[in-house]
PDB file of C-alpha atoms in Angstrom:
ATOM      1  CA  MET A  16      -1.954 111.234-296.270  1.00  0.00           C
ATOM      2  CA  LYS A  17       0.904 109.664-298.044  1.00  0.00           C
ATOM      3  CA  ILE A  18       3.697 108.992-295.901  1.00  0.00           C
ATOM      4  CA  THR A  19       7.463 109.312-297.062  1.00  0.00           C
ATOM      5  CA  LEU A  20      10.665 108.347-294.865  1.00  0.00           C
ATOM      6  CA  ALA A  21      13.368 110.815-295.955  1.00  0.00           C
ATOM      7  CA  SER A  22      16.332 108.515-294.914  1.00  0.00           C
ATOM      8  CA  ASN A  23      18.983 105.625-296.610  1.00  0.00           C
ATOM      9  CA  SER A  24      19.005 103.907-293.508  1.00  0.00           C
ATOM     10  CA  PRO A  25      17.952 100.240-293.528  1.00  0.00           C
ATOM     11  CA  ARG A  26      17.511 100.201-289.743  1.00  0.00           C
ATOM     12  CA  ARG A  27      14.891 103.429-289.932  1.00  0.00           C
ATOM     13  CA  LYS A  28      12.911 101.424-292.656  1.00  0.00           C
ATOM     14  CA  GLU A  29      12.847  98.448-290.849  1.00  0.00           C
ATOM     15  CA  LEU A  30      11.412 100.004-287.718  1.00  0.00           C
ATOM     16  CA  LEU A  31       8.700 102.319-289.579  1.00  0.00           C
ATOM     17  CA  GLY A  32       7.775  99.215-291.310  1.00  0.00           C
ATOM     18  CA  ALA A  33       7.239  97.515-288.336  1.00  0.00           C
ATOM     19  CA  LEU A  34       4.794 100.029-287.354  1.00  0.00           C
ATOM     20  CA  GLU A  35       2.736  98.399-290.111  1.00  0.00           C
ATOM     21  CA  LEU A  36       2.074 101.992-291.992  1.00  0.00           C
ATOM     22  CA  ASP A  37       2.285 102.230-295.619  1.00  0.00           C
ATOM     23  CA  PHE A  38       5.355 104.432-296.740  1.00  0.00           C
ATOM     24  CA  GLU A  39       7.583 104.867-299.422  1.00  0.00           C
ATOM     25  CA  VAL A  40      11.090 105.958-299.060  1.00  0.00           C
ATOM     26  CA  ARG A  41      12.548 109.215-300.875  1.00  0.00           C
ATOM     27  CA  THR A  42      16.302 110.360-300.439  1.00  0.00           C
ATOM     28  CA  LEU A  43      18.405 113.378-301.447  1.00  0.00           C
ATOM     29  CA  ASP A  44      21.867 113.401-301.731  1.00  0.00           C
ATOM     30  CA  GLY A  45      23.935 116.386-300.225  1.00  0.00           C
ATOM     31  CA  ILE A  46      22.026 117.459-297.610  1.00  0.00           C
ATOM     32  CA  ASP A  47      24.406 119.366-295.388  1.00  0.00           C
ATOM     33  CA  GLU A  48      24.484 117.872-291.725  1.00  0.00           C
ATOM     34  CA  THR A  49      26.431 120.485-290.153  1.00  0.00           C
ATOM     35  CA  TYR A  50      24.876 122.423-287.087  1.00  0.00           C
ATOM     36  CA  PRO A  51      25.851 125.626-285.317  1.00  0.00           C
ATOM     37  CA  GLN A  52      28.010 125.748-282.193  1.00  0.00           C
ATOM     38  CA  GLY A  53      25.828 126.109-278.772  1.00  0.00           C
ATOM     39  CA  LEU A  54      23.125 123.526-279.323  1.00  0.00           C
ATOM     40  CA  THR A  55      22.129 121.201-276.857  1.00  0.00           C
ATOM     41  CA  MET A  56      22.945 117.303-277.160  1.00  0.00           C
ATOM     42  CA  THR A  57      18.937 117.182-277.913  1.00  0.00           C
ATOM     43  CA  GLY A  58      19.147 120.442-280.130  1.00  0.00           C
ATOM     44  CA  ILE A  59      21.803 118.956-282.561  1.00  0.00           C
ATOM     45  CA  PRO A  60      19.556 116.124-283.715  1.00  0.00           C
ATOM     46  CA  GLU A  61      16.788 118.287-283.763  1.00  0.00           C
ATOM     47  CA  HIS A  62      18.334 121.022-285.856  1.00  0.00           C
ATOM     48  CA  ILE A  63      19.863 118.389-288.495  1.00  0.00           C
ATOM     49  CA  SER A  64      16.223 116.573-288.661  1.00  0.00           C
ATOM     50  CA  ARG A  65      14.791 119.726-289.244  1.00  0.00           C
ATOM     51  CA  HIS A  66      17.254 120.751-291.677  1.00  0.00           C
ATOM     52  CA  LYS A  67      16.495 117.502-293.810  1.00  0.00           C
ATOM     53  CA  ALA A  68      13.013 118.084-293.599  1.00  0.00           C
ATOM     54  CA  MET A  69      12.972 121.720-295.185  1.00  0.00           C
ATOM     55  CA  ALA A  70      15.334 120.326-298.268  1.00  0.00           C
ATOM     56  CA  TYR A  71      12.066 118.329-299.735  1.00  0.00           C
ATOM     57  CA  ALA A  72       9.310 119.627-301.901  1.00  0.00           C
ATOM     58  CA  LEU A  73       6.138 117.948-300.892  1.00  0.00           C
ATOM     59  CA  ALA A  74       2.994 117.214-302.367  1.00  0.00           C
ATOM     60  CA  GLU A  75      -0.382 118.566-300.700  1.00  0.00           C
ATOM     61  CA  ASP A  76      -1.240 115.088-299.256  1.00  0.00           C
ATOM     62  CA  GLU A  77       2.312 113.994-297.929  1.00  0.00           C
ATOM     63  CA  LEU A  78       3.764 113.632-294.382  1.00  0.00           C
ATOM     64  CA  LEU A  79       7.602 113.555-294.493  1.00  0.00           C
ATOM     65  CA  ILE A  80       9.833 112.123-291.661  1.00  0.00           C
ATOM     66  CA  THR A  81      13.230 112.709-291.071  1.00  0.00           C
ATOM     67  CA  ALA A  82      15.740 111.566-288.460  1.00  0.00           C
ATOM     68  CA  ASP A  83      18.874 112.041-287.168  1.00  0.00           C
ATOM     69  CA  THR A  84      20.772 110.313-284.665  1.00  0.00           C
ATOM     70  CA  ILE A  85      24.159 111.376-282.557  1.00  0.00           C
ATOM     71  CA  VAL A  86      26.043 109.582-279.819  1.00  0.00           C
ATOM     72  CA  TYR A  87      26.868 112.048-277.188  1.00  0.00           C
ATOM     73  CA  LEU A  88      30.189 111.392-274.997  1.00  0.00           C
ATOM     74  CA  ASP A  89      31.430 113.982-272.234  1.00  0.00           C
ATOM     75  CA  GLY A  90      30.400 116.781-274.067  1.00  0.00           C
ATOM     76  CA  GLU A  91      31.631 115.506-277.356  1.00  0.00           C
ATOM     77  CA  VAL A  92      29.399 114.443-280.338  1.00  0.00           C
ATOM     78  CA  LEU A  93      30.557 111.205-282.158  1.00  0.00           C
ATOM     79  CA  GLY A  94      29.232 111.255-285.599  1.00  0.00           C
ATOM     80  CA  LYS A  95      29.799 108.419-288.594  1.00  0.00           C
ATOM     81  CA  PRO A  96      33.685 107.235-288.422  1.00  0.00           C
ATOM     82  CA  ALA A  97      35.185 108.176-291.929  1.00  0.00           C
ATOM     83  CA  ASN A  98      37.663 104.960-291.764  1.00  0.00           C
ATOM     84  CA  ALA A  99      38.704 102.023-289.616  1.00  0.00           C
ATOM     85  CA  LYS A 100      41.009 104.157-287.446  1.00  0.00           C
ATOM     86  CA  GLU A 101      38.402 106.331-286.615  1.00  0.00           C
ATOM     87  CA  ALA A 102      36.072 103.705-285.566  1.00  0.00           C
ATOM     88  CA  CYS A 103      38.321 102.049-283.695  1.00  0.00           C
ATOM     89  CA  SER A 104      39.135 105.589-281.685  1.00  0.00           C
ATOM     90  CA  MET A 105      35.416 105.917-280.954  1.00  0.00           C
ATOM     91  CA  LEU A 106      34.947 102.642-279.562  1.00  0.00           C
ATOM     92  CA  ARG A 107      37.974 102.984-277.563  1.00  0.00           C
ATOM     93  CA  LYS A 108      36.456 106.085-276.091  1.00  0.00           C
ATOM     94  CA  LEU A 109      33.088 104.580-275.223  1.00  0.00           C
ATOM     95  CA  SER A 110      34.410 101.646-273.665  1.00  0.00           C
ATOM     96  CA  GLY A 111      33.651 101.254-270.098  1.00  0.00           C
ATOM     97  CA  LYS A 112      31.453 104.493-270.070  1.00  0.00           C
ATOM     98  CA  THR A 113      28.220 105.755-270.312  1.00  0.00           C
ATOM     99  CA  HIS A 114      27.054 108.065-273.312  1.00  0.00           C
ATOM    100  CA  GLN A 115      23.545 109.132-274.645  1.00  0.00           C
ATOM    101  CA  VAL A 116      22.258 108.315-277.898  1.00  0.00           C
ATOM    102  CA  ILE A 117      19.872 111.040-279.131  1.00  0.00           C
ATOM    103  CA  THR A 118      17.390 110.731-282.170  1.00  0.00           C
ATOM    104  CA  GLY A 119      15.698 113.857-283.388  1.00  0.00           C
ATOM    105  CA  VAL A 120      13.079 113.170-285.758  1.00  0.00           C
ATOM    106  CA  THR A 121      10.968 115.913-287.599  1.00  0.00           C
ATOM    107  CA  LEU A 122       7.438 115.516-289.205  1.00  0.00           C
ATOM    108  CA  ARG A 123       6.474 117.602-291.681  1.00  0.00           C
ATOM    109  CA  THR A 124       3.743 118.536-294.090  1.00  0.00           C
ATOM    110  CA  ILE A 125       3.106 121.281-296.872  1.00  0.00           C
ATOM    111  CA  ASP A 126       1.795 123.659-294.169  1.00  0.00           C
ATOM    112  CA  ARG A 127       3.381 122.725-290.839  1.00  0.00           C
ATOM    113  CA  SER A 128       5.954 120.457-288.988  1.00  0.00           C
ATOM    114  CA  HIS A 129       6.960 119.252-285.417  1.00  0.00           C
ATOM    115  CA  THR A 130      10.147 118.276-284.236  1.00  0.00           C
ATOM    116  CA  PHE A 131      11.051 116.115-281.344  1.00  0.00           C
ATOM    117  CA  SER A 132      13.779 113.678-280.160  1.00  0.00           C
ATOM    118  CA  CYS A 133      14.273 110.992-277.752  1.00  0.00           C
ATOM    119  CA  VAL A 134      17.398 110.136-275.353  1.00  0.00           C
ATOM    120  CA  THR A 135      18.736 106.850-274.348  1.00  0.00           C
ATOM    121  CA  GLU A 136      21.611 106.223-271.950  1.00  0.00           C
ATOM    122  CA  VAL A 137      24.038 103.369-273.175  1.00  0.00           C
ATOM    123  CA  THR A 138      26.913 101.966-270.705  1.00  0.00           C
ATOM    124  CA  PHE A 139      29.452 100.146-272.484  1.00  0.00           C
ATOM    125  CA  ALA A 140      31.632  97.548-270.921  1.00  0.00           C
ATOM    126  CA  ASP A 141      35.348  97.536-271.181  1.00  0.00           C
ATOM    127  CA  LEU A 142      36.083  96.709-274.731  1.00  0.00           C
ATOM    128  CA  THR A 143      39.376  94.804-275.456  1.00  0.00           C
ATOM    129  CA  GLN A 144      41.497  95.971-278.167  1.00  0.00           C
ATOM    130  CA  GLU A 145      40.830  92.600-280.085  1.00  0.00           C
ATOM    131  CA  GLN A 146      36.842  92.826-279.672  1.00  0.00           C
ATOM    132  CA  ILE A 147      36.960  96.340-281.221  1.00  0.00           C
ATOM    133  CA  LYS A 148      39.368  95.249-284.205  1.00  0.00           C
ATOM    134  CA  HIS A 149      37.183  92.393-284.748  1.00  0.00           C
ATOM    135  CA  TYR A 150      33.917  94.553-284.863  1.00  0.00           C
ATOM    136  CA  VAL A 151      35.169  97.150-287.094  1.00  0.00           C
ATOM    137  CA  ASP A 152      37.038  94.513-289.484  1.00  0.00           C
ATOM    138  CA  ASN A 153      33.999  92.322-289.859  1.00  0.00           C
ATOM    139  CA  TYR A 154      30.952  94.623-289.597  1.00  0.00           C
ATOM    140  CA  SER A 155      29.821  97.866-290.758  1.00  0.00           C
ATOM    141  CA  PRO A 156      30.385 100.818-288.256  1.00  0.00           C
ATOM    142  CA  PHE A 157      30.954 103.310-290.847  1.00  0.00           C
ATOM    143  CA  ASP A 158      27.406 104.233-291.449  1.00  0.00           C
ATOM    144  CA  LYS A 159      26.379 104.665-287.778  1.00  0.00           C
ATOM    145  CA  ALA A 160      26.940 107.151-285.215  1.00  0.00           C
ATOM    146  CA  GLY A 161      29.467 106.117-282.636  1.00  0.00           C
ATOM    147  CA  ALA A 162      30.733 103.760-284.996  1.00  0.00           C
ATOM    148  CA  TYR A 163      28.653 100.938-283.534  1.00  0.00           C
ATOM    149  CA  GLY A 164      25.146  99.080-284.025  1.00  0.00           C
ATOM    150  CA  ILE A 165      23.387  98.060-280.963  1.00  0.00           C
ATOM    151  CA  GLN A 166      21.914  95.179-282.887  1.00  0.00           C
ATOM    152  CA  GLU A 167      25.105  93.777-284.040  1.00  0.00           C
ATOM    153  CA  TRP A 168      27.838  91.596-282.433  1.00  0.00           C
ATOM    154  CA  ILE A 169      29.389  94.576-280.423  1.00  0.00           C
ATOM    155  CA  GLY A 170      26.024  95.263-278.709  1.00  0.00           C
ATOM    156  CA  TYR A 171      25.832  91.854-278.048  1.00  0.00           C
ATOM    157  CA  ILE A 172      28.964  91.489-276.093  1.00  0.00           C
ATOM    158  CA  GLY A 173      29.424  95.125-275.035  1.00  0.00           C
ATOM    159  CA  ILE A 174      26.597  96.800-273.755  1.00  0.00           C
ATOM    160  CA  GLY A 175      26.110  96.514-270.139  1.00  0.00           C
ATOM    161  CA  LYS A 176      23.164  98.636-269.700  1.00  0.00           C
ATOM    162  CA  ILE A 177      20.401 100.618-271.273  1.00  0.00           C
ATOM    163  CA  GLU A 178      18.220 103.382-269.689  1.00  0.00           C
ATOM    164  CA  GLY A 179      15.576 104.423-272.374  1.00  0.00           C
ATOM    165  CA  SER A 180      14.394 103.128-275.551  1.00  0.00           C
ATOM    166  CA  PHE A 181      16.685 100.487-277.531  1.00  0.00           C
ATOM    167  CA  PHE A 182      14.919 101.802-280.664  1.00  0.00           C
ATOM    168  CA  THR A 183      16.209 105.439-280.424  1.00  0.00           C
ATOM    169  CA  ILE A 184      19.627 103.957-280.369  1.00  0.00           C
ATOM    170  CA  MET A 185      18.925 101.935-283.868  1.00  0.00           C
ATOM    171  CA  GLY A 186      18.229 105.307-285.113  1.00  0.00           C
ATOM    172  CA  LEU A 187      13.858 105.917-284.681  1.00  0.00           C
ATOM    173  CA  PRO A 188      12.184 106.000-281.518  1.00  0.00           C
ATOM    174  CA  VAL A 189       9.185 104.230-283.046  1.00  0.00           C
ATOM    175  CA  HIS A 190       7.070 104.718-279.536  1.00  0.00           C
ATOM    176  CA  LEU A 191       7.710 108.187-279.873  1.00  0.00           C
ATOM    177  CA  VAL A 192       6.798 108.431-283.701  1.00  0.00           C
ATOM    178  CA  TYR A 193       3.937 106.469-283.634  1.00  0.00           C
ATOM    179  CA  GLN A 194       2.175 108.856-280.775  1.00  0.00           C
ATOM    180  CA  GLU A 195       3.450 111.679-282.592  1.00  0.00           C
ATOM    181  CA  LEU A 196       2.289 111.123-285.659  1.00  0.00           C
ATOM    182  CA  LEU A 197      -1.287 110.241-284.071  1.00  0.00           C
ATOM    183  CA  ASN A 198      -1.213 113.780-282.593  1.00  0.00           C
ATOM    184  CA  PHE A 199       0.337 115.478-285.553  1.00  0.00           C
ATOM    185  CA  ILE A 200      -2.446 114.071-288.166  1.00  0.00           C
ATOM    186  CA  GLY A 201      -5.209 114.415-285.395  1.00  0.00           C
TER     187      GLY A 201
END
């Protein structure tokens, strides 16, 4: 089967490539990423991932992979910040606390689909205002859920503990994707 990754994320492209699979990247603009109220923390990224997958027309021999990642803190979803002020606010909320990062993934062919998710707990150390400002001013938090990339400076200095998959935090739980692909393809 021809594998297609439907994502603009360079991190997802890098992670899927590390599985040594041949794939192409295809994206559509303007896919609605809203979700209905009342979904569980795993239900939210699963819903969005499934919705993204359904937006694509597929060829007979094509397997599409879509994903969505959220940061969940005390019942609140922290998405991608719109600006520096919002990024700083999110990082202040995460400082000194444990939150969940959930990535939902959908595998879809022309005649079937399968959606799953992975949850990882992340604990931040107490961050100073100067550290938060340095990160927001010098890195790119605007395309990342929760305004941070664990593989960047803030992750090096600020993450005190991880329970679960590091790669889920980066946006693609490759250990599960690999296993689920094997099961899906048969």
